[in-house]
Coordinates of C-alpha atoms in Angstrom, one line a residue:
M15 CA -6.7 -18.0 18.1
K16 CA -7.5 -21.7 17.8
F17 CA -5.7 -24.2 15.5
N18 CA -7.6 -27.1 14.0
A19 CA -5.1 -29.8 13.2
V20 CA -7.6 -32.0 11.4
E21 CA -8.9 -29.4 8.9
K22 CA -5.7 -27.4 9.0
T23 CA -7.3 -24.1 9.8
V24 CA -6.8 -21.2 12.2
A25 CA -9.9 -19.8 13.9
V26 CA -9.8 -16.2 15.2
R27 CA -12.4 -13.8 16.6
A28 CA -13.0 -11.1 14.0
L29 CA -15.1 -8.2 12.9
R30 CA -16.5 -8.2 9.3
T31 CA -17.5 -5.2 7.3
Q32 CA -17.6 -4.0 3.7
Q33 CA -16.0 -0.7 2.6
K34 CA -16.1 -1.6 -1.2
L35 CA -19.2 -3.4 -2.5
G36 CA -18.7 -7.2 -2.7
I37 CA -15.3 -7.2 -0.8
D38 CA -15.4 -8.4 2.8
T39 CA -12.9 -6.8 5.1
F40 CA -11.9 -8.2 8.5
A41 CA -10.2 -7.0 11.6
F42 CA -8.6 -9.4 14.1
F43 CA -5.5 -10.2 16.1
L44 CA -2.8 -12.8 15.6
P45 CA 0.4 -13.7 17.5
G46 CA 3.0 -11.9 15.5
S47 CA 5.0 -15.1 15.0
S48 CA 1.9 -16.7 13.3
V49 CA 1.5 -14.3 10.4
F50 CA 3.7 -16.4 8.1
D51 CA 1.7 -19.5 9.0
L52 CA -1.2 -17.9 7.1
A53 CA 0.3 -15.6 4.5
D54 CA 2.9 -15.6 1.7
I55 CA 5.0 -12.7 0.4
S56 CA 4.2 -11.9 -3.2
R57 CA 7.6 -10.9 -4.5
I58 CA 7.8 -8.6 -7.6
T59 CA 9.3 -10.5 -10.5
R60 CA 8.8 -11.3 -14.2
D61 CA 7.9 -14.6 -15.7
E62 CA 9.2 -16.2 -18.8
K63 CA 6.7 -14.2 -20.9
D64 CA 7.8 -10.9 -19.2
K65 CA 4.5 -10.6 -17.4
L66 CA 4.7 -8.8 -14.1
R67 CA 4.1 -11.0 -11.0
G68 CA 3.7 -9.9 -7.4
F69 CA 4.4 -6.5 -5.9
Q70 CA 6.6 -6.7 -2.9
R71 CA 10.2 -5.5 -2.8
K72 CA 13.1 -7.4 -1.3
E73 CA 13.7 -7.7 2.4
I74 CA 15.5 -4.7 3.9
R75 CA 17.7 -6.5 6.4
N76 CA 18.8 -3.5 8.5
H77 CA 15.2 -2.3 8.8
V78 CA 14.0 -5.8 9.9
N79 CA 16.8 -6.1 12.4
G80 CA 15.9 -2.8 13.9
I81 CA 12.3 -3.8 14.4
V82 CA 13.5 -7.2 15.9
D83 CA 15.6 -5.3 18.5
F84 CA 12.6 -3.2 19.5
L85 CA 10.2 -6.2 19.7
D86 CA 12.7 -8.2 21.8
Q87 CA 12.2 -5.8 24.7
T88 CA 10.0 -7.2 27.5
D89 CA 7.1 -4.7 27.4
V90 CA 6.4 -3.2 24.0
L91 CA 3.4 -1.5 22.3
F92 CA 3.1 -2.4 18.7
P93 CA -0.3 -1.4 17.3
N94 CA 0.9 -1.2 13.6
A95 CA -1.6 -3.4 11.6
I96 CA -0.5 -5.9 9.0
I97 CA -2.7 -5.8 5.9
L98 CA -3.5 -9.1 4.2
A99 CA -5.3 -10.1 1.0
M100 CA -7.2 -13.4 1.4
S101 CA -8.7 -15.9 -0.9
E102 CA -12.4 -16.8 -1.0
E103 CA -11.6 -20.0 0.9
V104 CA -11.7 -18.3 4.2
E105 CA -15.0 -18.8 6.1
F106 CA -16.7 -16.4 8.5
K107 CA -19.4 -17.5 11.0
Q108 CA -21.3 -14.6 12.5
S109 CA -22.0 -14.6 16.2
R110 CA -25.6 -14.6 17.3
G111 CA -27.2 -12.5 20.0
P112 CA -28.8 -9.0 20.5
A113 CA -26.7 -5.9 19.8
P114 CA -26.2 -3.4 22.7
A115 CA -28.5 -0.4 22.6
G116 CA -27.0 2.6 20.8
M117 CA -24.1 0.6 19.3
I118 CA -22.5 1.9 16.1
D119 CA -23.5 -0.9 13.8
L120 CA -20.8 -1.0 11.1
A121 CA -19.4 -4.5 11.5
N122 CA -20.5 -8.0 12.5
T123 CA -18.7 -10.1 15.1
G124 CA -17.9 -13.7 14.6
T125 CA -15.3 -16.3 13.9
L126 CA -13.0 -16.3 10.9
Y127 CA -11.6 -19.6 9.7
I128 CA -8.4 -19.4 7.6
P129 CA -6.8 -22.4 5.9
I130 CA -3.2 -23.4 6.7
R131 CA -1.2 -24.1 3.6
D132 CA 2.4 -24.8 2.6
E133 CA 4.6 -21.8 1.5
G134 CA 3.7 -20.7 -2.0
S135 CA 0.1 -21.9 -1.8
K136 CA -1.2 -20.1 1.3
A137 CA -4.7 -18.5 1.5
A138 CA -3.4 -15.0 2.3
W139 CA -0.8 -12.6 1.0
I140 CA 0.9 -9.7 2.7
V141 CA -0.1 -6.4 1.1
D142 CA 1.5 -4.1 3.7
G143 CA 3.8 -5.0 6.6
Q144 CA 6.3 -7.3 5.0
Q145 CA 9.3 -6.0 6.9
R146 CA 7.3 -6.0 10.2
S147 CA 6.1 -9.6 9.5
L148 CA 9.6 -10.7 8.9
A149 CA 10.7 -9.1 12.2
L150 CA 7.7 -10.7 14.1
S151 CA 8.8 -14.1 12.8
K152 CA 12.3 -13.6 14.3
T153 CA 11.5 -11.9 17.6
K154 CA 11.7 -13.7 21.0
N155 CA 8.4 -12.1 21.9
V156 CA 6.5 -14.7 19.9
N157 CA 3.0 -14.2 21.5
L158 CA 2.8 -10.5 21.0
P159 CA -0.8 -9.8 19.7
V160 CA -0.6 -8.0 16.4
P161 CA -3.6 -6.3 14.7
V162 CA -4.5 -7.5 11.2
I163 CA -6.7 -5.9 8.6
A164 CA -7.6 -8.4 5.8
F165 CA -9.8 -8.1 2.6
V166 CA -11.0 -11.0 0.5
S167 CA -9.7 -10.8 -3.1
R168 CA -7.6 -13.0 -5.3
D169 CA -7.5 -10.1 -7.8
L170 CA -3.8 -9.2 -8.1
E171 CA -4.8 -5.8 -9.5
I172 CA -6.7 -4.9 -6.3
Q173 CA -3.8 -6.1 -4.2
R174 CA -1.4 -4.0 -6.2
E175 CA -3.8 -1.0 -6.0
Q176 CA -3.9 -1.3 -2.2
F177 CA -0.2 -1.8 -1.9
I178 CA 0.5 1.4 -3.9
L179 CA -2.1 3.5 -2.1
V180 CA -1.0 2.3 1.4
N181 CA 2.7 3.0 0.6
K182 CA 2.1 6.2 -1.3
A183 CA 3.0 8.5 1.6
R184 CA 5.9 6.4 2.8
P185 CA 9.5 6.2 1.6
L186 CA 8.8 3.4 -0.8
P187 CA 11.1 3.3 -3.9
S188 CA 9.5 5.2 -6.7
R189 CA 10.9 2.7 -9.2
L190 CA 8.8 0.0 -7.5
I191 CA 5.6 2.1 -7.7
N192 CA 6.5 3.1 -11.3
E193 CA 6.7 -0.5 -12.4
L194 CA 3.4 -1.5 -10.7
L195 CA 1.3 1.4 -12.0
P196 CA 0.8 0.0 -15.5
E197 CA -0.8 -3.1 -14.0
V198 CA -3.5 -1.1 -12.1
D199 CA -6.6 0.0 -14.0
T200 CA -8.5 1.6 -11.1
L201 CA -8.9 5.3 -10.5
L202 CA -5.7 6.6 -8.9
P203 CA -4.8 9.9 -7.2
R204 CA -3.7 12.6 -9.6
D205 CA 0.0 12.4 -8.7
L206 CA 0.1 8.7 -9.4
A207 CA -2.1 8.9 -12.5
V208 CA 0.4 11.2 -14.3
R209 CA 3.2 8.6 -13.7
K210 CA 1.2 5.7 -15.2
I211 CA 1.6 6.5 -18.9
P212 CA 5.4 7.1 -18.7
S213 CA 5.7 3.7 -16.8
E214 CA 3.7 1.9 -19.5
L215 CA 5.8 3.4 -22.2
V216 CA 9.0 2.4 -20.4
N217 CA 7.7 -1.2 -20.1
L218 CA 7.0 -1.2 -23.9
L219 CA 10.5 0.2 -24.7
N220 CA 12.1 -2.5 -22.7
S221 CA 10.1 -5.5 -24.0
D222 CA 9.9 -4.5 -27.7
P223 CA 12.6 -6.2 -29.8
Q224 CA 12.3 -3.3 -32.3
S225 CA 13.1 -0.7 -29.5
P226 CA 16.6 0.7 -29.0
F227 CA 16.1 0.1 -25.3
H228 CA 15.2 -3.6 -25.7
Q229 CA 16.3 -5.3 -22.4
I230 CA 18.8 -2.6 -21.4
I231 CA 16.5 -0.9 -18.8
R232 CA 17.0 -1.8 -15.2
R233 CA 13.8 -2.6 -13.4
I234 CA 13.2 -3.8 -9.8
S235 CA 11.4 -7.0 -11.0
D236 CA 14.1 -8.0 -13.5
E237 CA 17.7 -6.8 -13.1
H238 CA 18.7 -8.1 -16.6
V239 CA 22.5 -8.8 -17.0
D240 CA 22.7 -6.4 -19.9
A241 CA 20.5 -3.7 -18.4
V242 CA 22.4 -0.4 -18.1
I243 CA 19.7 2.3 -17.9
I244 CA 17.8 2.9 -14.7
D245 CA 14.1 2.9 -15.4
S246 CA 13.4 6.0 -13.3
A247 CA 15.6 8.2 -15.5
L248 CA 13.6 7.3 -18.6
V249 CA 10.3 7.7 -16.7
E250 CA 11.3 11.2 -15.7
A251 CA 12.4 12.1 -19.3
I252 CA 9.0 10.9 -20.7
K253 CA 7.1 12.9 -18.0
R254 CA 8.9 16.0 -19.2
N255 CA 8.0 15.1 -22.8
L256 CA 4.3 15.1 -21.8
R257 CA 4.3 18.6 -20.3
P258 CA 2.2 21.2 -22.1
P259 CA 2.6 23.1 -24.2
L260 CA 5.9 22.2 -25.8
G261 CA 6.5 18.7 -24.7
A262 CA 7.0 16.4 -27.7
L263 CA 4.4 13.9 -26.5
N264 CA 1.9 16.5 -25.2
Q265 CA 0.1 16.5 -28.6
F266 CA -0.9 12.9 -28.0
K267 CA -2.6 13.4 -24.7
G268 CA -6.3 13.0 -24.6
L269 CA -8.6 16.0 -24.0
G270 CA -11.6 15.7 -21.7
S271 CA -12.9 12.2 -21.8
A272 CA -10.9 11.3 -24.9
P273 CA -8.2 8.7 -24.3
S274 CA -4.5 9.5 -24.8
D275 CA -2.9 8.2 -28.0
T276 CA -0.2 6.0 -26.4
E277 CA 0.6 4.4 -29.7
G278 CA 1.5 7.8 -31.1
M279 CA 3.6 8.5 -28.1
Y280 CA 5.4 5.3 -28.4
E281 CA 6.1 5.8 -32.2
A282 CA 7.5 9.2 -31.4
L283 CA 9.8 7.8 -28.7
L284 CA 11.0 5.1 -31.2
V285 CA 11.8 7.6 -33.8
F286 CA 13.8 9.9 -31.5
W287 CA 15.7 7.3 -29.5
S288 CA 16.5 5.1 -32.5
A289 CA 18.1 8.1 -34.0
V290 CA 20.0 8.7 -30.8
K291 CA 21.3 5.1 -30.9
Q292 CA 22.3 5.6 -34.5
A293 CA 24.1 8.9 -33.9
F294 CA 26.1 7.6 -30.9
P295 CA 26.8 3.9 -31.6
D296 CA 29.9 3.7 -29.4
A297 CA 28.1 5.2 -26.4
W298 CA 24.9 3.2 -26.7
G299 CA 24.4 0.2 -24.5
M300 CA 27.5 0.8 -22.4
P301 CA 27.5 0.9 -18.6
P302 CA 27.1 4.5 -17.2
A303 CA 30.6 4.4 -15.9
K304 CA 31.8 4.1 -19.5
S305 CA 29.1 6.2 -21.2
R306 CA 27.4 9.2 -19.8
L307 CA 24.7 8.8 -22.5
M308 CA 23.5 5.8 -20.6
H309 CA 23.8 7.6 -17.3
S310 CA 20.5 9.0 -15.8
A311 CA 21.9 12.6 -16.5
G312 CA 22.5 11.8 -20.2
I313 CA 19.1 10.1 -20.6
R314 CA 17.2 13.0 -19.0
A315 CA 19.2 15.7 -20.9
M316 CA 18.6 13.9 -24.3
G317 CA 15.0 13.5 -23.3
S318 CA 14.8 17.2 -22.8
L319 CA 16.4 17.8 -26.2
M320 CA 13.7 15.5 -27.7
D321 CA 11.0 18.2 -27.2
Q322 CA 12.9 20.7 -29.3
I323 CA 14.0 18.3 -32.1
M324 CA 10.7 16.5 -32.4
L325 CA 8.6 19.7 -32.5
R326 CA 10.8 21.0 -35.3
A327 CA 10.7 17.7 -37.2
D328 CA 6.9 17.7 -37.1
G329 CA 6.9 20.7 -39.5
S330 CA 9.2 19.0 -42.0
D331 CA 8.3 16.8 -45.0
N332 CA 10.3 13.9 -43.6
P333 CA 10.3 13.9 -39.7
V334 CA 12.5 10.8 -39.4
A335 CA 15.1 12.3 -41.7
E336 CA 15.0 15.6 -39.8
V337 CA 15.6 13.9 -36.4
T338 CA 18.4 11.8 -37.8
A339 CA 20.1 14.8 -39.4
A340 CA 19.8 16.9 -36.2
L341 CA 21.4 14.3 -34.1
K342 CA 24.1 13.6 -36.7
R343 CA 25.0 17.3 -36.6
L344 CA 25.2 17.2 -32.9
S345 CA 27.3 14.1 -32.5
P346 CA 30.8 15.5 -33.0
H347 CA 30.1 18.1 -30.3
C348 CA 29.2 15.5 -27.6
A349 CA 31.6 13.9 -25.0
W350 CA 29.7 10.9 -23.8
T351 CA 32.6 8.5 -23.5
A352 CA 35.8 10.6 -23.7
G353 CA 37.1 14.2 -23.9
E354 CA 35.6 17.4 -22.6
W355 CA 32.2 19.1 -23.1
P356 CA 32.8 22.3 -25.1
E357 CA 32.0 25.6 -23.2
I358 CA 30.8 23.7 -20.1
G359 CA 34.4 22.7 -19.2
W360 CA 33.4 19.3 -17.8
Q361 CA 35.4 16.1 -18.5
W362 CA 33.0 13.4 -19.9
N363 CA 32.9 11.4 -16.6
E364 CA 32.3 14.5 -14.4
V365 CA 28.7 14.7 -15.4
Q366 CA 26.5 13.7 -12.4
S367 CA 22.9 13.0 -11.9
T368 CA 22.1 16.2 -10.0
P369 CA 19.5 18.8 -10.9
A370 CA 22.2 21.4 -11.6
H371 CA 24.2 19.0 -14.0
I372 CA 21.1 17.8 -15.8
S373 CA 19.8 21.3 -16.3
R374 CA 23.2 22.6 -17.5
L375 CA 23.7 19.8 -19.9
S376 CA 20.1 20.0 -21.2
E377 CA 20.5 23.8 -21.9
H378 CA 23.9 23.2 -23.6
L379 CA 22.5 20.5 -25.9
S380 CA 19.5 22.6 -26.7
R381 CA 21.6 25.7 -27.6
L382 CA 24.0 23.6 -29.7
D383 CA 21.1 22.1 -31.6
R384 CA 19.6 25.5 -32.4
E385 CA 22.9 26.9 -33.6
L386 CA 23.7 23.9 -35.8
S387 CA 20.2 23.8 -37.3
R388 CA 20.6 27.5 -38.4
K389 CA 24.0 26.8 -40.0
R390 CA 22.9 23.8 -42.1

């Protein structure tokens, strides 16, 4: 690696190829301590207009310190590549000369010139390897050669797409992936695609002033001071609502090439959850420690009840009135903030976010609703 002080660039020997048409991809080595000379970390956050920025989670200090301890050893093997996205400002000059006979010709050799910029305006961004890069910047082993794979694209959507796909099989927080998915329009693996619509709906519920969830959903990018509901609980509840054949939102899913009716889904969510807020005003918007309705167990149990109530309401003359009446009948039998759940025998604050508790509470609410609807 050569540093040009006049032009403020770094020159490295590199291989260039294209996996995706129009996007150059490079492979090269850098001293580990130099990664941050070239690349910024794009932290996930929200701007003043609630638009999602970046994609990287916060530093995990224990993880970074563990890597530093390993790197500080005298003789280490560290072949884990850092993945970068780079702007079009990088320049590649191909080497000249004949190719060896029988060579697999998939890449060109040459020199890659990367601009050196101040933090916040660098010509590259770390897509994968944030924790490793932080560790490399702190290790005593400053000249350790580290492999780098870099693709040229300023397109934040492509960077997020690669970030999600690279980290899909790793223990990356599902909440982070859930929040990024609505920002990606490219074709995704099936298991990620089914999480995209629920994540989009959660974003709408949190940002819409008319929503009962307005700014009370906790997201990785924006831990709002009044946020009390963890986003993953609502995502899981909506995923259940989309299940065929009896999910309340299943009727809005597209068939074949027809797109899904996300507006219809959103309106159904507004009807049900607005009625929930109206039926339990003392429990709504409180921290989970004071209201189990806002706890992930309560959100998922009520989300399960939504299927039963909304499907019954669809056959009535006034669906909104039917949903409101059903939850009003149920209200005196619930122990979200005090007392004991009848027949279950749990104190209100004994409800936990475990599969057994969520299932038991869901079944109890569903049975209560059926009995009360027959007696009206």
